[in-house]
Coordinates of N, CA and C in Angstrom, one line a residue:
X10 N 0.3 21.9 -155.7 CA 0.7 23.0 -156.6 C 0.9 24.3 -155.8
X11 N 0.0 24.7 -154.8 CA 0.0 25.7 -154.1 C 1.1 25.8 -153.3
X12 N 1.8 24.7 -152.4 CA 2.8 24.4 -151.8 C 4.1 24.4 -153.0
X13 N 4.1 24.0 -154.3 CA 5.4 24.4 -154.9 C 5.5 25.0 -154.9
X14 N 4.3 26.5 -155.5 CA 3.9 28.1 -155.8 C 4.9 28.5 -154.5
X15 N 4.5 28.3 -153.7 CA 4.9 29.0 -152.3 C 6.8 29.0 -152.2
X16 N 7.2 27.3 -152.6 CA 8.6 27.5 -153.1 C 9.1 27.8 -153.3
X17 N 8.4 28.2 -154.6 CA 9.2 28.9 -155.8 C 9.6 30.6 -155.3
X18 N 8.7 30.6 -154.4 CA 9.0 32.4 -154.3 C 9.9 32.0 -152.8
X19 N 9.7 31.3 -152.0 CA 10.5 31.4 -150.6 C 12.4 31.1 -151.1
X20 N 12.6 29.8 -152.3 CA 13.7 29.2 -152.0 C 14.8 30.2 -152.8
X21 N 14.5 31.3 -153.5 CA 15.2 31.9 -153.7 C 16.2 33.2 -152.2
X22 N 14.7 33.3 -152.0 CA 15.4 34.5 -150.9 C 15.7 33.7 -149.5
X23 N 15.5 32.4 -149.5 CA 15.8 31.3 -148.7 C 17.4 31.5 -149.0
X24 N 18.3 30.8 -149.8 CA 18.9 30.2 -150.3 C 20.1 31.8 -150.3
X25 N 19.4 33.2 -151.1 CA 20.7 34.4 -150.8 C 20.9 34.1 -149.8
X26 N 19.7 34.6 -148.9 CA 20.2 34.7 -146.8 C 21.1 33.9 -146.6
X27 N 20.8 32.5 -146.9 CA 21.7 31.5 -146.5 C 23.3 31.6 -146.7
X28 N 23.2 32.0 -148.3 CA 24.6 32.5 -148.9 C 25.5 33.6 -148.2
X29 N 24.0 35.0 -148.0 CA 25.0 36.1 -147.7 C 25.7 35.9 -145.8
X30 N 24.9 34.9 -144.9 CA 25.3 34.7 -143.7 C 26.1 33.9 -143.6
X31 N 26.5 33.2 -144.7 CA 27.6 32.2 -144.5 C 28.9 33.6 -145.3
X32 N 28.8 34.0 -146.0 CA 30.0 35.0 -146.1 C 30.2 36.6 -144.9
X33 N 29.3 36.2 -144.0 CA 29.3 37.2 -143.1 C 30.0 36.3 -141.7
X34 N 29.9 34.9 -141.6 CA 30.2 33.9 -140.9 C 32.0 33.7 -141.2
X35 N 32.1 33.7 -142.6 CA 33.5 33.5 -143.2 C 34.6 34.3 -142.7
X36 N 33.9 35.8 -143.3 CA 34.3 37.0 -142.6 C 34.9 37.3 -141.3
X37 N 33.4 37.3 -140.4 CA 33.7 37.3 -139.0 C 35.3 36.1 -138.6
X38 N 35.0 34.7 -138.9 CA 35.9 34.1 -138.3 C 37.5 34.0 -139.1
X39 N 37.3 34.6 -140.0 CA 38.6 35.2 -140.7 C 38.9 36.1 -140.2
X40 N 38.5 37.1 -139.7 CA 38.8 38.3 -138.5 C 39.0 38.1 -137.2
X41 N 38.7 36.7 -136.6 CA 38.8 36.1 -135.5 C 39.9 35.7 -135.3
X42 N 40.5 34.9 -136.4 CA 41.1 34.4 -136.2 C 42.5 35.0 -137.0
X43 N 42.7 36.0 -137.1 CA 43.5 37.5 -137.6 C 44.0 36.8 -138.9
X44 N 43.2 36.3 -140.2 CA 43.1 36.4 -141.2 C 42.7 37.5 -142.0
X45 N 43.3 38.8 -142.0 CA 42.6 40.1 -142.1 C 43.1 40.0 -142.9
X46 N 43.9 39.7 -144.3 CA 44.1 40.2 -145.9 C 44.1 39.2 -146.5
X47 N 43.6 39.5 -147.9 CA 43.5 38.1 -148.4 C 45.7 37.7 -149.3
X48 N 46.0 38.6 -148.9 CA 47.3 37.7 -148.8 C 47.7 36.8 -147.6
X49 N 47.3 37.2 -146.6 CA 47.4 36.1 -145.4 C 46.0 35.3 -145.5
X50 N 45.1 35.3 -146.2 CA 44.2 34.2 -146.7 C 44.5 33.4 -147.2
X51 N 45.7 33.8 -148.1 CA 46.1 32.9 -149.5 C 47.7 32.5 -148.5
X52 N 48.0 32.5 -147.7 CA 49.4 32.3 -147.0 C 48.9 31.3 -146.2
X53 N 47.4 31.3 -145.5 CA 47.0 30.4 -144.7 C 46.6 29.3 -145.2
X54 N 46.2 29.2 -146.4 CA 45.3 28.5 -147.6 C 46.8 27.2 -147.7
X55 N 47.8 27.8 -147.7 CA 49.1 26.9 -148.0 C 49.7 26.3 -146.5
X56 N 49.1 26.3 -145.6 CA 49.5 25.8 -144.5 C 49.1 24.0 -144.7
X57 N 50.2 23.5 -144.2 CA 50.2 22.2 -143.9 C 49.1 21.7 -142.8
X58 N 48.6 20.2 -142.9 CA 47.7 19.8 -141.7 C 48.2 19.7 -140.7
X59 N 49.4 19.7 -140.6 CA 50.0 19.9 -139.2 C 50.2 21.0 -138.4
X60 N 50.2 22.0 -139.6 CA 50.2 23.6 -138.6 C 49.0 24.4 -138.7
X61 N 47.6 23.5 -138.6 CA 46.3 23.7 -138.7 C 45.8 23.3 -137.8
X62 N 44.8 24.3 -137.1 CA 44.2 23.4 -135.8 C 42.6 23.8 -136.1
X63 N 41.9 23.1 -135.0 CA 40.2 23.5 -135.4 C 40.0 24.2 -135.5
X64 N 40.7 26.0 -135.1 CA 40.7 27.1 -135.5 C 40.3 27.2 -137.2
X65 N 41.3 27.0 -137.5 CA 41.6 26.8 -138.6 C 40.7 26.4 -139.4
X66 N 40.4 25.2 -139.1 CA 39.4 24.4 -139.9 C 37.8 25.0 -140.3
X67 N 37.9 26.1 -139.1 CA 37.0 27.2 -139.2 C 36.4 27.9 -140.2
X68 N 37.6 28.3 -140.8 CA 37.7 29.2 -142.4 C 37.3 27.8 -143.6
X69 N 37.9 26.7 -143.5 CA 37.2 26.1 -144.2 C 36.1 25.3 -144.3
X70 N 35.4 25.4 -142.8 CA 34.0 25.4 -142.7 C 32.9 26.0 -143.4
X71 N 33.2 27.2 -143.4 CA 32.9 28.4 -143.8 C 32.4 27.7 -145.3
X72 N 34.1 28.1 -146.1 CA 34.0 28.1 -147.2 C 33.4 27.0 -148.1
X73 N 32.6 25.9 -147.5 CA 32.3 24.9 -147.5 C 30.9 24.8 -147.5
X74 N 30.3 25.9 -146.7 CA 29.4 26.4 -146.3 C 28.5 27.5 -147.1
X75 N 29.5 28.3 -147.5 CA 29.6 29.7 -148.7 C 29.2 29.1 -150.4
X76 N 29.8 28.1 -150.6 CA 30.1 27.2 -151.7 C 28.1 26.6 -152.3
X77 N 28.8 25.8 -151.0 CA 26.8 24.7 -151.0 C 26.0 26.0 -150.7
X78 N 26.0 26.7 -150.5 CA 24.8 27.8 -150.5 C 24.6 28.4 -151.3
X79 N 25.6 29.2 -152.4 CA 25.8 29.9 -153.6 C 25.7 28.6 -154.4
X80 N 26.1 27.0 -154.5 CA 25.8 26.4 -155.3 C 23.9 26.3 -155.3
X81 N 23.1 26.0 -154.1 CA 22.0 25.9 -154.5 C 21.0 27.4 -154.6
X82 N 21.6 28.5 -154.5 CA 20.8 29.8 -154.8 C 21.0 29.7 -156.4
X83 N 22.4 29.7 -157.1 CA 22.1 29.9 -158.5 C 22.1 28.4 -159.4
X84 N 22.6 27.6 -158.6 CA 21.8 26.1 -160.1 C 21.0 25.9 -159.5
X85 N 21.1 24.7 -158.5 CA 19.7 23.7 -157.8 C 18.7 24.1 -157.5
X86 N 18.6 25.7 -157.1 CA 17.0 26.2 -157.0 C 16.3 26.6 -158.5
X87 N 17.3 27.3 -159.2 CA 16.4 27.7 -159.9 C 16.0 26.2 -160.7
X88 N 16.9 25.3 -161.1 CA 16.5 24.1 -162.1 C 15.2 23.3 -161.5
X89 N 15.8 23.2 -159.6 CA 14.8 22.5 -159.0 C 13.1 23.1 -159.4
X90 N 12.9 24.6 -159.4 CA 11.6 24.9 -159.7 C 11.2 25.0 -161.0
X91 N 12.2 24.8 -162.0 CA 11.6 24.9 -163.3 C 11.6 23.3 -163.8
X92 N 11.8 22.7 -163.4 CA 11.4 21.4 -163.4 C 10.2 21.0 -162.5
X93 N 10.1 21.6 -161.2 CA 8.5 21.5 -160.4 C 7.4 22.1 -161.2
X94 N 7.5 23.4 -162.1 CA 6.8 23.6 -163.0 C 6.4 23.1 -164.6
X95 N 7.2 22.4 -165.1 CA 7.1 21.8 -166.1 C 6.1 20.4 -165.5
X96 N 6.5 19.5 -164.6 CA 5.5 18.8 -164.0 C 4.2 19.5 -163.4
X97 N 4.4 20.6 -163.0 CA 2.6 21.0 -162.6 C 1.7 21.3 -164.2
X98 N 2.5 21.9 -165.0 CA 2.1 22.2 -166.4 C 1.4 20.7 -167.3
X99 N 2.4 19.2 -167.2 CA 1.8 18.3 -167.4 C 0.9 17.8 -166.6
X100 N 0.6 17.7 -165.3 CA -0.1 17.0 -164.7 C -1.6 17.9 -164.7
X101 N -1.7 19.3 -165.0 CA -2.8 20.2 -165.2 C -3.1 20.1 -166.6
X102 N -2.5 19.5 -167.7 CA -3.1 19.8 -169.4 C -3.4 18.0 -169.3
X103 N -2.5 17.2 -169.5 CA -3.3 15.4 -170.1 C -2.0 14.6 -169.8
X104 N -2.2 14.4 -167.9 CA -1.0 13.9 -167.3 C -1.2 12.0 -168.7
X105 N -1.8 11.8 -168.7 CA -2.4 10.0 -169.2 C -1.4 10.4 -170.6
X106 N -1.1 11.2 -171.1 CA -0.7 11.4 -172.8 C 0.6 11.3 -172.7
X107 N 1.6 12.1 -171.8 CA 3.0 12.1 -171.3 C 3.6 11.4 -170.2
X108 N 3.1 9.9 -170.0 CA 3.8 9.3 -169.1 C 5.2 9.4 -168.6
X109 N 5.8 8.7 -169.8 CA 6.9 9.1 -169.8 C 7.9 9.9 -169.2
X110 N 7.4 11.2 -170.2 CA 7.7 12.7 -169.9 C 7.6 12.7 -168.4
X111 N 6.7 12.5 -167.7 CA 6.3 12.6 -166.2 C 7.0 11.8 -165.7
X112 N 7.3 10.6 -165.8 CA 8.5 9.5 -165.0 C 9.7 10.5 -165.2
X113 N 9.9 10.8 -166.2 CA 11.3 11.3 -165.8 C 11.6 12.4 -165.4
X114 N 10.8 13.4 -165.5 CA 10.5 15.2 -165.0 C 10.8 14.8 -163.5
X115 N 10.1 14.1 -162.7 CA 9.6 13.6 -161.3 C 11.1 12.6 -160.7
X116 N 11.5 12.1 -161.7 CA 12.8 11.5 -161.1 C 14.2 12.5 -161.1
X117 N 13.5 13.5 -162.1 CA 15.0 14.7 -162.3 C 14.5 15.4 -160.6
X118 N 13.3 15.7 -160.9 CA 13.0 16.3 -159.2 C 13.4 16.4 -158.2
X119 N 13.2 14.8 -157.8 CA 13.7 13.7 -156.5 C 15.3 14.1 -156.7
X120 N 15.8 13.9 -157.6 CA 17.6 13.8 -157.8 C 17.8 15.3 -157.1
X121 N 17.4 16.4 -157.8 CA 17.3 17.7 -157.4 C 17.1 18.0 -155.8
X122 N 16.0 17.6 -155.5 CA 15.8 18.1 -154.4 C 16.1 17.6 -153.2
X123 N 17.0 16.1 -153.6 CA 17.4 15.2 -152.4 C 19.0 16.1 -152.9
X124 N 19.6 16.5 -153.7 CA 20.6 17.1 -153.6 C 20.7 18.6 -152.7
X125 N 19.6 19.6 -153.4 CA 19.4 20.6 -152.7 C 19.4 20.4 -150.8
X126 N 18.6 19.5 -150.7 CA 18.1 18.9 -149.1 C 19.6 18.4 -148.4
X127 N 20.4 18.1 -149.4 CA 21.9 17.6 -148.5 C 22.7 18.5 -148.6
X128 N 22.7 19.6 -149.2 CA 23.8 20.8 -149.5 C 23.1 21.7 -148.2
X129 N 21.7 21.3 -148.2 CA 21.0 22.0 -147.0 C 21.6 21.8 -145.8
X130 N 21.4 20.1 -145.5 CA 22.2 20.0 -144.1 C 23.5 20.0 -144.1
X131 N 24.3 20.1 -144.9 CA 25.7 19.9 -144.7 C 25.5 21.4 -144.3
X132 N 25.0 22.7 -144.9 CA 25.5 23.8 -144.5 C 25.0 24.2 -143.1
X133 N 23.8 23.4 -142.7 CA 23.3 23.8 -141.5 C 24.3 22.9 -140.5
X134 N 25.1 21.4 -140.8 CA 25.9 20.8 -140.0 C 26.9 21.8 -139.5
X135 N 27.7 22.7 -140.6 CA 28.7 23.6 -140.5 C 28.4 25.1 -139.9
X136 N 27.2 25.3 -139.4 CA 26.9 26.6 -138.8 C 26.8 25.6 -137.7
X137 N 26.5 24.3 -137.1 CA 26.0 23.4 -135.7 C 27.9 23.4 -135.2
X138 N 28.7 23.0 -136.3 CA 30.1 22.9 -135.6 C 30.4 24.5 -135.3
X139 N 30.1 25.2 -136.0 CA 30.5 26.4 -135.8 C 30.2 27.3 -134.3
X140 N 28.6 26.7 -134.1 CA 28.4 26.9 -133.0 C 29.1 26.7 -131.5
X141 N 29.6 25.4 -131.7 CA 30.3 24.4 -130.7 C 31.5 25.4 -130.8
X142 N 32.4 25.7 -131.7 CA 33.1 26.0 -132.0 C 33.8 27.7 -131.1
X143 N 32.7 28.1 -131.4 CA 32.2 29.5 -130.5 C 31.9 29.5 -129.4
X144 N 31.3 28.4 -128.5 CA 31.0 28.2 -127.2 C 32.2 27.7 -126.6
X145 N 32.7 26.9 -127.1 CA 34.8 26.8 -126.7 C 35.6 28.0 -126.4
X146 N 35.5 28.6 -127.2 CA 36.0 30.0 -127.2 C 35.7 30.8 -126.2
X147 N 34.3 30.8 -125.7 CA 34.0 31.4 -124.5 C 34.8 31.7 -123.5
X148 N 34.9 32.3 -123.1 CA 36.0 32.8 -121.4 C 34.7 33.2 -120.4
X149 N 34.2 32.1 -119.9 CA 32.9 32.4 -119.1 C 33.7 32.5 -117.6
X150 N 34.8 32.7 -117.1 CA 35.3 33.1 -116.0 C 36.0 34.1 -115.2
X151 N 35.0 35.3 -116.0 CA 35.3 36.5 -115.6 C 36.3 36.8 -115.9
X152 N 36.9 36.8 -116.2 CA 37.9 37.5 -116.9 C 39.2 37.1 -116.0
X153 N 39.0 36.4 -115.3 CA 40.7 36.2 -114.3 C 41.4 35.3 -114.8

């Protein structure tokens, strides 16, 4: 219980950070890559796979990234802890009376939090390409 307690207050301000760096990450590589209005956001948005390169793919890293983050700051966390609470509430009053209740609180859980856990690494996968991505870019030869 003390370990959900602890959740319940980390995964919110977990989950903005996550959101507001992934739209600071969007940003940056939309200015990188001289997507500076969002009429040439929406002009780029319409480009064919052929006239897209991993540059490119960048922005929709991103927004991929922006998405699964802001998806689990406003549903998956908050449902995920108010469903960890309704299970600490039965298992503290007469877990033996609400079986039931408890099989399925505890399976909504697992569903929740194995979702939350993959929206997790997909977004941390897309800051790992992103990294790669930026170390390419590099010009480590002095400038000649």
């Amino acid at each position: 219980m003390m370990f959900g307690n602890l959740q319940a207050k980390q995964f919110p301000f977990y989950f903005g950070l996550q959101s507001i760096f992934s739209l600071v990450l969007l940003l940056t590589t939309c200015k990188i890559l001289n997507v500076t209005s969002f009429s040439r956001f929406l002009a780029w948005l319409t480009l064919t796979n052929q006239e897209q390169s991993f540059d490119d793919f960048q922005i929709y890293n991103f927004m991929l990234c922006l998405g699964f983050s802001v998806i689990n700051y406003s549903y998956i966390g908050p449902v995920y802890t108010g469903v960890m609470f309704q299970i600490h509430k039965i298992e503290k009053a007469k877990p033996e009376e609400t079986p039931t209740e408890l099989k399925e609180l505890k399976k909504r859980f697992g569903m929740l939090h194995g979702a939350s856990s993959l929206l997790n690494l997909v977004v941390f996968g897309c800051a790992l390409v992103n990294c790669f991505w930026l170390g390419h870019r590099l010009d480590l030869s002095g400038g000649n």
